[in-house]
CSV table of C-alpha atoms in Angstrom, one decimal:
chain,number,residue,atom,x,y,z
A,1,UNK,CA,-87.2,30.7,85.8
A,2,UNK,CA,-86.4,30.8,82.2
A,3,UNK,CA,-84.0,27.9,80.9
A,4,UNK,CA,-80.7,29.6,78.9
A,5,UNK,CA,-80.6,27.7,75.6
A,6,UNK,CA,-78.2,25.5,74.3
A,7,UNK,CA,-76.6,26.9,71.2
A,8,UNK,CA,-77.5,25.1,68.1
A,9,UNK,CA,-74.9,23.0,66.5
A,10,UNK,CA,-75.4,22.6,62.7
A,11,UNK,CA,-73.7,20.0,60.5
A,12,UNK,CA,-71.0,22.4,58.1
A,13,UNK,CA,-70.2,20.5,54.7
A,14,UNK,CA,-66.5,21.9,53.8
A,15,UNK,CA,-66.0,22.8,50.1
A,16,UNK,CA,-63.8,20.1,48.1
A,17,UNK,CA,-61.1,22.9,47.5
A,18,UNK,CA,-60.7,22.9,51.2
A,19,UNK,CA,-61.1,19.4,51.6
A,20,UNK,CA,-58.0,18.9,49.3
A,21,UNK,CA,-55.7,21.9,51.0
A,22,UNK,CA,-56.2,20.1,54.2
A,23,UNK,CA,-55.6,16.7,53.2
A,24,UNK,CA,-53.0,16.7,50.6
A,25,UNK,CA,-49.8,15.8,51.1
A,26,UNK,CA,-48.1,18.1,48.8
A,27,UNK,CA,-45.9,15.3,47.1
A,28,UNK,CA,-45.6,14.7,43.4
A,29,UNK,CA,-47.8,13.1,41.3
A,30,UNK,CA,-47.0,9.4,39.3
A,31,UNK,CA,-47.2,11.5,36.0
A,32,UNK,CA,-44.9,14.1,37.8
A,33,UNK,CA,-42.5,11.6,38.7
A,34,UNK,CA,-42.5,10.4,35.2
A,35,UNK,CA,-41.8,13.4,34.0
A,36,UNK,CA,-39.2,14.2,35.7
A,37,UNK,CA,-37.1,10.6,35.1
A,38,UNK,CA,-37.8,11.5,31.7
A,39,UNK,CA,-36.2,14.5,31.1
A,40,UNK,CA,-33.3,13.8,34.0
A,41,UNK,CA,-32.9,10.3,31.3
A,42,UNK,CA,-32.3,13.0,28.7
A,43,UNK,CA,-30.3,15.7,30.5
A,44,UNK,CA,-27.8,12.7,31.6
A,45,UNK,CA,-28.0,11.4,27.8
A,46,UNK,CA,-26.9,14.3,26.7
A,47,UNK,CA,-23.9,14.7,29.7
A,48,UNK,CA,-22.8,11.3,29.0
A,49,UNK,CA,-22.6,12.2,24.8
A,50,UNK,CA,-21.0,15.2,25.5
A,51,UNK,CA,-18.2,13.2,28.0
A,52,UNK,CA,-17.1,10.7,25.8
A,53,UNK,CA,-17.1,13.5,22.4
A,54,UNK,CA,-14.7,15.4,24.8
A,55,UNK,CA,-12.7,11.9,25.3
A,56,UNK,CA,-12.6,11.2,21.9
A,57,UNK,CA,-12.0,14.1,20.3
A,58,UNK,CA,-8.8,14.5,23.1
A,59,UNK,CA,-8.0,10.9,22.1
A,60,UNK,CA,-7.9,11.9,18.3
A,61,UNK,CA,-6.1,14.9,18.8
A,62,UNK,CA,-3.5,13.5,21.2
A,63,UNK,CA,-3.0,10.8,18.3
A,64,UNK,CA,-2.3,13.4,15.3
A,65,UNK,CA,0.1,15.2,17.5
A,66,UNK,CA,1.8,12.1,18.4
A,67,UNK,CA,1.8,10.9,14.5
A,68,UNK,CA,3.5,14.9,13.5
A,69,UNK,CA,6.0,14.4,15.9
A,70,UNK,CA,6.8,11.5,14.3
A,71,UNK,CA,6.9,12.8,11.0
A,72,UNK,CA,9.2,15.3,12.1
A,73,UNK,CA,11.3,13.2,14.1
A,74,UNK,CA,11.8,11.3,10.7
A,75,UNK,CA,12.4,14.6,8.8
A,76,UNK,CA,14.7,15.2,11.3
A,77,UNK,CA,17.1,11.7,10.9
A,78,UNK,CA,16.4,12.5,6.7
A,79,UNK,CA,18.3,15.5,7.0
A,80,UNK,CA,21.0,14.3,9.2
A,81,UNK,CA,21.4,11.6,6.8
A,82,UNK,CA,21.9,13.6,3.6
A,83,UNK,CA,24.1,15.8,5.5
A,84,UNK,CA,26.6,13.5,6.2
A,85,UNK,CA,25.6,11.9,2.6
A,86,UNK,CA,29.0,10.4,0.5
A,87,UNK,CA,29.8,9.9,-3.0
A,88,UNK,CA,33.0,9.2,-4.6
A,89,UNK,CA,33.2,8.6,-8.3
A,90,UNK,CA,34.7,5.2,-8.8
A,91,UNK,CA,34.1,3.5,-5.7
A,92,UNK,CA,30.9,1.6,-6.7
A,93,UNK,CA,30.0,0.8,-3.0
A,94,UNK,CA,29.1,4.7,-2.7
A,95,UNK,CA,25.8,5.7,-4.0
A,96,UNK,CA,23.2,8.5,-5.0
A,97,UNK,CA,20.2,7.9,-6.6
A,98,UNK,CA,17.1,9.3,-6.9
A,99,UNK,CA,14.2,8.5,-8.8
A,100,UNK,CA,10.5,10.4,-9.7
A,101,UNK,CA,7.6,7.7,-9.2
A,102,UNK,CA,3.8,8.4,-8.9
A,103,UNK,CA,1.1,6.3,-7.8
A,104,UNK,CA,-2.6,7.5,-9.0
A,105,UNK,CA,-1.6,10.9,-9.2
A,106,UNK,CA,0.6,11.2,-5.2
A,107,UNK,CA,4.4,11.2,-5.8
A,108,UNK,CA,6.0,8.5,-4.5
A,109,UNK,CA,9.8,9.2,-5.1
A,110,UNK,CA,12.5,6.7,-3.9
A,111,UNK,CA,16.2,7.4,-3.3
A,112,UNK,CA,19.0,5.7,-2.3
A,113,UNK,CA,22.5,7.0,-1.0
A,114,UNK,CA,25.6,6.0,1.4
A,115,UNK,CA,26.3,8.1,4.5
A,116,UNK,CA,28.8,8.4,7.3
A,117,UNK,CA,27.5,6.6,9.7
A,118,UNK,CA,28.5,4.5,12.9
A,119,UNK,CA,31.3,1.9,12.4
A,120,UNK,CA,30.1,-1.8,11.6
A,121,UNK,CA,31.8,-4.1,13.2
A,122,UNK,CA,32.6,-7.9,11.5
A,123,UNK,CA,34.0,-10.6,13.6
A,124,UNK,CA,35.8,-7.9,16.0
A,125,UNK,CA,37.3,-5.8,13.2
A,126,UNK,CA,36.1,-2.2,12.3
A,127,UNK,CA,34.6,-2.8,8.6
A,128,UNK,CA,33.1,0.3,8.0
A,129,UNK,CA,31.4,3.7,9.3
A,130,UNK,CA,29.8,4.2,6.0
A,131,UNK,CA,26.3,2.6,5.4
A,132,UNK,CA,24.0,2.3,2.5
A,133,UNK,CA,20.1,3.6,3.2
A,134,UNK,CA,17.3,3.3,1.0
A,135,UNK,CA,13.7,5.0,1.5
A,136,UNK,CA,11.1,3.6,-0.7
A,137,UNK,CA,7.0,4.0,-0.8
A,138,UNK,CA,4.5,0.7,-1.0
A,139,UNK,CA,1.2,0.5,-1.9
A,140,UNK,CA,-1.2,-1.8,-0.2
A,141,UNK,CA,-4.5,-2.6,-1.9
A,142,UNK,CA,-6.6,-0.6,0.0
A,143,UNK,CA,-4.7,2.1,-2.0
A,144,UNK,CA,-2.8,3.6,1.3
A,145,UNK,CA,0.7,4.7,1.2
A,146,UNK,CA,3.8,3.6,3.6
A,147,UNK,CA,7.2,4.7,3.6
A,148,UNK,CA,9.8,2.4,4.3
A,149,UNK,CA,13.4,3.1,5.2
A,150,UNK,CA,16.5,-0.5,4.8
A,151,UNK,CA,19.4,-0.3,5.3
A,152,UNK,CA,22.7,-2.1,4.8
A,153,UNK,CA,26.2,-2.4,4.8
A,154,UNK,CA,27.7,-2.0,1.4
A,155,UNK,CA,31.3,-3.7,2.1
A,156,UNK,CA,29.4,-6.4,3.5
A,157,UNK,CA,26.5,-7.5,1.5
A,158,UNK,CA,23.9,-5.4,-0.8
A,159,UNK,CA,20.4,-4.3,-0.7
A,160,UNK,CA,18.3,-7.2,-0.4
A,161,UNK,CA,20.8,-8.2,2.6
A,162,UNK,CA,19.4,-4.8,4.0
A,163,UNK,CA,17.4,-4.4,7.2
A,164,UNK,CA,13.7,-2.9,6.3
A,165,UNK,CA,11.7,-1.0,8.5
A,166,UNK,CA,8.3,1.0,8.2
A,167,UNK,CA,8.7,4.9,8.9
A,168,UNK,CA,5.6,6.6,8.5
A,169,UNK,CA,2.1,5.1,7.2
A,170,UNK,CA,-0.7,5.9,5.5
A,171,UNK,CA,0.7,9.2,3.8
A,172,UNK,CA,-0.8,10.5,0.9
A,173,UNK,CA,3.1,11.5,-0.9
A,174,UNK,CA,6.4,11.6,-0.7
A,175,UNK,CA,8.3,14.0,-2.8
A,176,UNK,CA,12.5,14.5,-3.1
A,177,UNK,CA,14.0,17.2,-5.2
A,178,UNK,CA,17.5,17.6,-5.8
A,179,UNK,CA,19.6,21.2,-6.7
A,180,UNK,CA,22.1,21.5,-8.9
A,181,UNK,CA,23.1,25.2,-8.9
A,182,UNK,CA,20.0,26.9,-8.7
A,183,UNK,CA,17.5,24.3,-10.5
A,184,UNK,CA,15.6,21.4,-8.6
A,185,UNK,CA,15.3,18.3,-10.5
A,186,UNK,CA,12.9,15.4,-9.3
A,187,UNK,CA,15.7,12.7,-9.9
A,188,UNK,CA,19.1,12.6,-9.4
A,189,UNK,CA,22.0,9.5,-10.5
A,190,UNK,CA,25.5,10.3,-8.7
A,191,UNK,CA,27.6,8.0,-11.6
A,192,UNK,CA,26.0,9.9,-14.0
A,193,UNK,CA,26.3,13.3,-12.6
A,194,UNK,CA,29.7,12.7,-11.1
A,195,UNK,CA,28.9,14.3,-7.8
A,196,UNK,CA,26.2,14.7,-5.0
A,197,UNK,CA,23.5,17.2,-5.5
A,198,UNK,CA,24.1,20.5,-3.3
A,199,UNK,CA,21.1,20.5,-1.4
A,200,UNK,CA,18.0,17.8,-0.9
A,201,UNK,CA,14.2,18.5,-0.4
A,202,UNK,CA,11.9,15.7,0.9
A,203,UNK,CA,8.2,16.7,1.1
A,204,UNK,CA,5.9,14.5,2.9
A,205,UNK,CA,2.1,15.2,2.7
A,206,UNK,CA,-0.5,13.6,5.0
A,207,UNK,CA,-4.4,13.9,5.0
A,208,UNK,CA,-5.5,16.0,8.0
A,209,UNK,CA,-9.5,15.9,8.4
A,210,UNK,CA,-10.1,16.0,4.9
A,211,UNK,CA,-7.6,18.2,3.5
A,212,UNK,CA,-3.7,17.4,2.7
A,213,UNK,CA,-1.0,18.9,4.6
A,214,UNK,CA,2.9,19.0,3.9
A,215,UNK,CA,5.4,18.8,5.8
A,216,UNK,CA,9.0,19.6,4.1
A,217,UNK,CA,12.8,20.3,5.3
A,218,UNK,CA,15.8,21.0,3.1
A,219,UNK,CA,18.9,19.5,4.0
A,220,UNK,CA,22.5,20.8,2.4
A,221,UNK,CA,25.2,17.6,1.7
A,222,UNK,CA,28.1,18.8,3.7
A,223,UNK,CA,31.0,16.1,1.8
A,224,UNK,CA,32.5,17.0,-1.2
């Protein structure tokens, strides 16, 4: 009787391209890994720049609207102001004067004129509803322009008695023309001309991102 054979079990060496298939854990690399912080480091660099550009430049443009509405509000009160501007000849507490001034090149005109205005009130009495207003340009060191506006009460006291506020800064002119028929003139003097000028131009011009902008407005005096 014939003894069946066992069947012969040989030793099998696996290739190491199997060897690695089987045991790898499919996960990334240390170099991997550092790849990838680096480049999400610059994709979030470059998010983060891009944010706060945005911000800014919202922040710079909210801050030039905000400073033109100013400017307009201020062109605005200018013209009100000349409209209800009044001269009488003789009456040295009503003036209208206007005088051409440049600094470095920018205009820098001045004027000053009395207007109807509300009533002042001294020690319970009405006084006056006219008022004296002057709006001047000064020049700091650093070479920037402000506009100023005082004002006063001319049955009361005089100019340097006169309240002083700043308007508008850091303009780069401020220009006032004056017609007399159909000419413009750059200065204007009431006692000399015996009357107020029919109509009043004020230019303001501002530096927008390099280039200078003006803004005008033309105001007619309405008392004769």
């Amino acid at each position: 009787m014939s003894k069946s054979k066992e069947p012969e079990i040989k030793n099998r060496v696996l290739p190491h391209s199997a060897f690695s298939s089987v045991f790898s854990n499919k996960g990334f690399t240390l170099i991997e890994l550092l790849i990838a912080v680096a480049i999400m480091s610059i994709v979030m660099l470059a998010l983060y720049g891009t944010f706060f550009s945005i911000l800014n430049s919202q922040s710079r443009i909210e801050k030039e609207l905000e400073w033109v509405r100013e400017l307009r509000r201020f062109l605005d009160v200018f013209s009100s102001e000349i409209q209800s501007s009044f001269y009488k000849d003789g009456n040295h507490r009503t003036i209208f004067i206007g005088e051409k001034k440049d600094s470095h090149g920018r205009p820098v005109s001045s004027i000053d004129f009395t207007a109807f205005t509300y009533t002042a009130v001294i020690d319970g009495r009405p006084v006056s509803d006219i008022m004296a207003v002057e709006y001047s340009v000064e020049e700091n060191p650093e070479g920037m322009l402000t506009l100023y506006k005082k004002v006063w009460n001319p049955y009361v006291g005089d100019k340097k008695d006169g309240f002083k506020v700043e308007i508008l800064g850091d303009i780069e002119g401020f220009e006032i023309s004056y017609l007399n028929g159909k000419d413009w003139a750059k200065a204007w003097d009431s006692s000399l001309e015996k009357k107020l000028p029919d109509a009043v131009k004020a230019v303001v011009a501002i530096k927008d991102r390099g280039e200078v902008r003006e803004f005008s407005t033309i105001a007619r005096t309405r008392i004769r």
